[in-house]
Amino acid sequence: MAVYTDINEDDLRQFLKAYDVGELLSYRGIAEGVENSNFLLHTEKFPLILTLYEKRVDEGDLPFYLGLMQHLADRGLSCPLPLARDDGEPYGRLCGRPAALISFLEGMWLRKPAATHCRELGVALARMHIAGQDFELTRKNALALRGWVDLWDKSAARADEVQKGLENEITEELASLEDRWPVDLPEGVIHADLFPDNVFFIGDKLSGVIDFYFACNDFLAYDLSICLNAWCFEKDGAFNVTKARALIEGYQSVRPLDKEEIEALPLLCRGSALRFFLTRLYDWLNTPAGALVVKKDPLEYLRYLRFHRSVETASEYGLERT
Amino acid sequence: MAVYTDINEDDLRQFLKAYDVGELLSYRGIAEGVENSNFLLHTEKFPLILTLYEKRVDEGDLPFYLGLMQHLADRGLSCPLPLARDDGEPYGRLCGRPAALISFLEGMWLRKPAATHCRELGVALARMHIAGQDFELTRKNALALRGWVDLWDKSAARADEVQKGLENEITEELASLEDRWPVDLPEGVIHADLFPDNVFFIGDKLSGVIDFYFACNDFLAYDLSICLNAWCFEKDGAFNVTKARALIEGYQSVRPLDKEEIEALPLLCRGSALRFFLTRLYDWLNTPAGALVVKKDPLEYLRYLRFHRSVETASEYGLERT
């Protein structure tokens, strides 16, 4: 939930002059997204999303994020399309912040996705990976191994405040991942944050993917491992192998995984579980009590991490043995 | 800013079956309103607001609130229109809460209203007072004198935590108002919370009034006094008499105030300033630090109250002497 920056009508009208959208009829702050301030606009022509980029998004990365959305939309993927300004720039400035106007995608994110939705997700993810292959810009994954070590350095000393024994467990896990992390899997542009609230459906049909503000270049199969974590655990912590199988089958129906990717999957899942554990832990330890955000429990991802450590081969994710 | 209750698509679809709105295309939580959870829905037919009533709204009052909106809309006022369910009921139930589907009003609330907007507001307020005269339901104002005394009883002992001397000052003010409060001014249905964020404009034209969840029966001129407080002070605390004059002139162009109302205006303004001071003070003292609401400064309304105490006649609000 977030509207960090409020805007007034005069400033907004001024901002909109650079776009061909007709008269502004209404704007309302929307209570979704935690990194930026988002408004839903109705104009004479069509509904739009206005995003103001807050300090957690580096302005230097905007051409990558916005260019990627444009690139994917041009290739037929259903994702928000940044509107170009009359001067050709992909974003402007509002309330002292970079601000972009983006097409509004109909659809709803699913609070309780089922296996059939996981299959749709797998198909869309693989299509995105293929469509991203010829995108010309690149962005390093700031939350890869090196970033995990940095985050852990800032949190390790206080980790046992959250759960006793955590400092040892994570230090060992990180060392093990540094030791064994793959170096030569197929790479490309990944979404890197494809949680259920970033995927819209109308009925059972996937209608769009949003929020590309963690997108970067990394192993394609790492993106799949993020989805396995984000979509396939039940509220009680149980891993739902039916959902995992549907997700992987959907993915492979478009882009078959190679042998090395399949073998690496349990390790990649440990890595992505650790990545979300570490950012949540950092926020948990550093968010002031009065802040207007809901802190997410890091221990949820610790449980996922432990599950993946117990996995011996990718067949436990529902992958057919070959 | 508030979405207190999240909803899932299955429950929402079930809820919508009782309405003739076509297929649901999207719903997003909106970050406005502090009493209820609000969602903006797009359906095949039209945009809608879905309101879930949280615990601060008494379900027994919903027929009054929703009936009033219907009554005013029927008389040509631009306010949200509750959609009737197929069974004729004005609201249903979602996530265990009463929930209503209400027409979406285009327009924007003004962060920096000018005198011309205050005039429009005055016209709309007077029209609402006249249109409400034949509304058959009534609701007592829970935040009138008796309610102020109750609120003060709960806060007085800790008031000096907020500002030294406050306990004495407010106790005296309350005694003075109890002593002198009018008993025989023209009454009717009042909005009772007509702050800028509850009034929409498109350009300089008032396009609608929303949020009737404090509406009740009380002195009509008391409603005007609330608007004088909510619209006519500048950020630096200065009273803008040009705005006040425009507001009152707009009001009188539709419904002229009688002599007793004009004489009572300074006292009514003290009362309404005290009313918002008291609810803000109560929230200030009782909202836990981690709550997801922005606490409003009660001292803002203390300054307004002191200003009105210094006013000798309504001419200081820009009213022409008669």
Coordinates of N, CA, C and O in Angstrom, one line a residue, chain B residues 113-167:
Chain B
P113 N -7.7 25.0 -3.2 CA -8.9 25.7 -3.8 C -8.8 27.2 -3.7 O -8.1 27.8 -2.8
A114 N -9.4 27.9 -4.6 CA -9.4 29.4 -4.7 C -10.8 29.9 -4.3 O -11.7 29.1 -4.2
A115 N -10.9 31.2 -4.3 CA -12.2 31.8 -3.9 C -13.3 31.4 -4.9 O -14.4 31.1 -4.4
T116 N -13.0 31.3 -6.2 CA -14.0 30.9 -7.1 C -14.6 29.5 -6.8 O -15.8 29.2 -7.0
H117 N -13.7 28.6 -6.3 CA -14.2 27.3 -5.9 C -15.0 27.3 -4.7 O -16.0 26.5 -4.5
C118 N -14.7 28.2 -3.8 CA -15.5 28.4 -2.5 C -16.9 28.9 -2.9 O -17.9 28.4 -2.2
R119 N -17.0 29.7 -3.9 CA -18.3 30.2 -4.3 C -19.1 29.0 -4.8 O -20.3 28.8 -4.4
E120 N -18.5 28.2 -5.7 CA -19.2 27.0 -6.2 C -19.6 26.0 -5.0 O -20.7 25.5 -5.1
L121 N -18.7 25.9 -4.1 CA -19.1 25.1 -2.9 C -20.3 25.6 -2.2 O -21.2 24.9 -1.8
G122 N -20.3 27.0 -2.0 CA -21.5 27.6 -1.3 C -22.8 27.3 -2.0 O -23.8 26.9 -1.4
V123 N -22.8 27.4 -3.3 CA -24.0 27.1 -4.1 C -24.4 25.7 -3.9 O -25.6 25.4 -3.6
A124 N -23.4 24.8 -4.0 CA -23.8 23.3 -3.9 C -24.3 23.0 -2.5 O -25.2 22.2 -2.3
L125 N -23.7 23.6 -1.5 CA -24.1 23.3 -0.1 C -25.5 23.8 0.1 O -26.3 23.0 0.7
A126 N -25.9 25.0 -0.4 CA -27.2 25.5 -0.2 C -28.2 24.6 -1.0 O -29.3 24.3 -0.4
R127 N -27.8 24.2 -2.1 CA -28.7 23.3 -2.9 C -29.0 22.0 -2.2 O -30.1 21.5 -2.2
M128 N -27.9 21.5 -1.6 CA -28.0 20.2 -0.8 C -29.0 20.4 0.4 O -29.8 19.5 0.6
H129 N -28.8 21.5 1.0 CA -29.7 21.8 2.2 C -31.2 21.9 1.8 O -32.0 21.3 2.5
I130 N -31.4 22.5 0.6 CA -32.8 22.6 0.2 C -33.3 21.2 -0.3 O -34.4 20.8 0.1
A131 N -32.5 20.5 -1.1 CA -32.9 19.2 -1.6 C -33.1 18.2 -0.4 O -33.9 17.3 -0.6
G132 N -32.4 18.4 0.7 CA -32.6 17.5 1.8 C -33.8 17.7 2.7 O -34.1 16.9 3.5
Q133 N -34.5 18.8 2.4 CA -35.6 19.2 3.3 C -36.7 18.1 3.3 O -37.4 17.9 4.4
D134 N -37.0 17.4 2.2 CA -38.1 16.5 2.3 C -37.5 15.0 2.3 O -38.2 14.1 2.0
F135 N -36.3 14.8 2.8 CA -35.8 13.5 3.0 C -36.4 12.9 4.3 O -36.4 13.6 5.3
E136 N -37.0 11.7 4.2 CA -37.9 11.2 5.3 C -37.1 10.6 6.5 O -37.7 10.6 7.6
L137 N -35.9 10.2 6.3 CA -35.1 9.6 7.4 C -34.4 10.7 8.2 O -34.1 11.8 7.7
T138 N -34.1 10.5 9.5 CA -33.3 11.4 10.2 C -32.2 10.7 11.0 O -32.3 9.5 11.2
R139 N -31.2 11.4 11.3 CA -30.1 10.9 12.1 C -29.6 12.0 13.0 O -29.2 13.0 12.5
K140 N -29.5 11.6 14.3 CA -29.0 12.6 15.3 C -27.5 12.8 15.0 O -26.8 11.9 14.6
N141 N -27.0 14.0 15.2 CA -25.6 14.3 15.1 C -24.9 13.8 16.3 O -25.0 14.4 17.4
A142 N -24.1 12.8 16.1 CA -23.4 12.2 17.3 C -22.3 13.0 17.7 O -21.7 12.9 18.8
L143 N -21.8 13.9 16.8 CA -20.7 14.8 17.2 C -21.2 16.3 17.4 O -20.6 17.2 16.9
A144 N -22.3 16.4 18.1 CA -22.8 17.7 18.5 C -22.4 18.0 20.0 O -21.6 17.1 20.5
L145 N -22.9 19.0 20.6 CA -22.4 19.4 21.9 C -22.3 18.2 22.9 O -21.2 18.1 23.5
R146 N -23.3 17.3 23.0 CA -23.2 16.2 23.9 C -22.0 15.3 23.6 O -21.3 14.8 24.4
G147 N -21.8 15.1 22.3 CA -20.7 14.3 21.8 C -19.3 14.9 22.1 O -18.4 14.2 22.4
W148 N -19.3 16.3 22.0 CA -18.0 16.9 22.4 C -17.7 16.7 23.8 O -16.5 16.5 24.1
V149 N -18.7 16.9 24.7 CA -18.4 16.7 26.1 C -17.9 15.3 26.4 O -16.9 15.1 27.1
D150 N -18.5 14.3 25.7 CA -18.0 12.9 25.9 C -16.6 12.7 25.5 O -15.8 12.1 26.1
L151 N -16.3 13.3 24.3 CA -14.9 13.2 23.7 C -13.9 13.9 24.7 O -12.8 13.4 24.9
W152 N -14.4 15.0 25.2 CA -13.4 15.8 26.0 C -13.2 15.0 27.3 O -12.1 15.0 27.9
D153 N -14.2 14.4 27.9 CA -14.1 13.6 29.1 C -13.0 12.5 28.9 O -12.3 12.2 29.9
K154 N -12.9 12.0 27.7 CA -11.9 10.9 27.4 C -10.5 11.5 27.2 O -9.5 10.7 27.2
S155 N -10.4 12.8 26.9 CA -9.1 13.3 26.5 C -8.5 14.4 27.5 O -7.3 14.6 27.5
A156 N -9.4 15.0 28.3 CA -9.0 16.2 29.0 C -7.8 15.9 29.9 O -6.8 16.7 29.9
A157 N -7.7 14.8 30.6 CA -6.7 14.5 31.5 C -5.3 14.5 30.9 O -4.3 14.8 31.5
R158 N -5.2 14.2 29.5 CA -4.0 14.0 28.9 C -3.7 15.2 27.9 O -2.7 15.2 27.2
A159 N -4.6 16.2 27.9 CA -4.6 17.3 26.9 C -3.3 18.1 27.0 O -2.7 18.5 26.0
D160 N -2.8 18.3 28.2 CA -1.6 19.1 28.4 C -0.4 18.4 27.9 O 0.7 19.1 27.8
E161 N -0.4 17.1 27.6 CA 0.7 16.5 26.9 C 0.9 17.1 25.5 O 2.0 17.1 25.0
V162 N -0.2 17.5 24.9 CA -0.1 18.1 23.6 C 0.3 19.5 23.6 O 1.1 20.0 22.8
Q163 N -0.3 20.3 24.5 CA 0.1 21.7 24.7 C -0.3 22.1 26.1 O -1.4 21.9 26.5
K164 N 0.6 22.7 26.8 CA 0.4 23.2 28.1 C -0.8 24.2 28.2 O -0.8 25.0 27.3
G165 N -1.6 24.0 29.2 CA -2.7 25.0 29.3 C -4.0 24.6 28.6 O -5.0 25.2 28.7
L166 N -3.9 23.5 27.8 CA -5.0 23.1 26.9 C -6.2 22.6 27.7 O -7.3 22.9 27.4
E167 N -5.9 21.9 28.8 CA -7.0 21.4 29.6 C -7.9 22.5 30.1 O -9.1 22.5 30.0

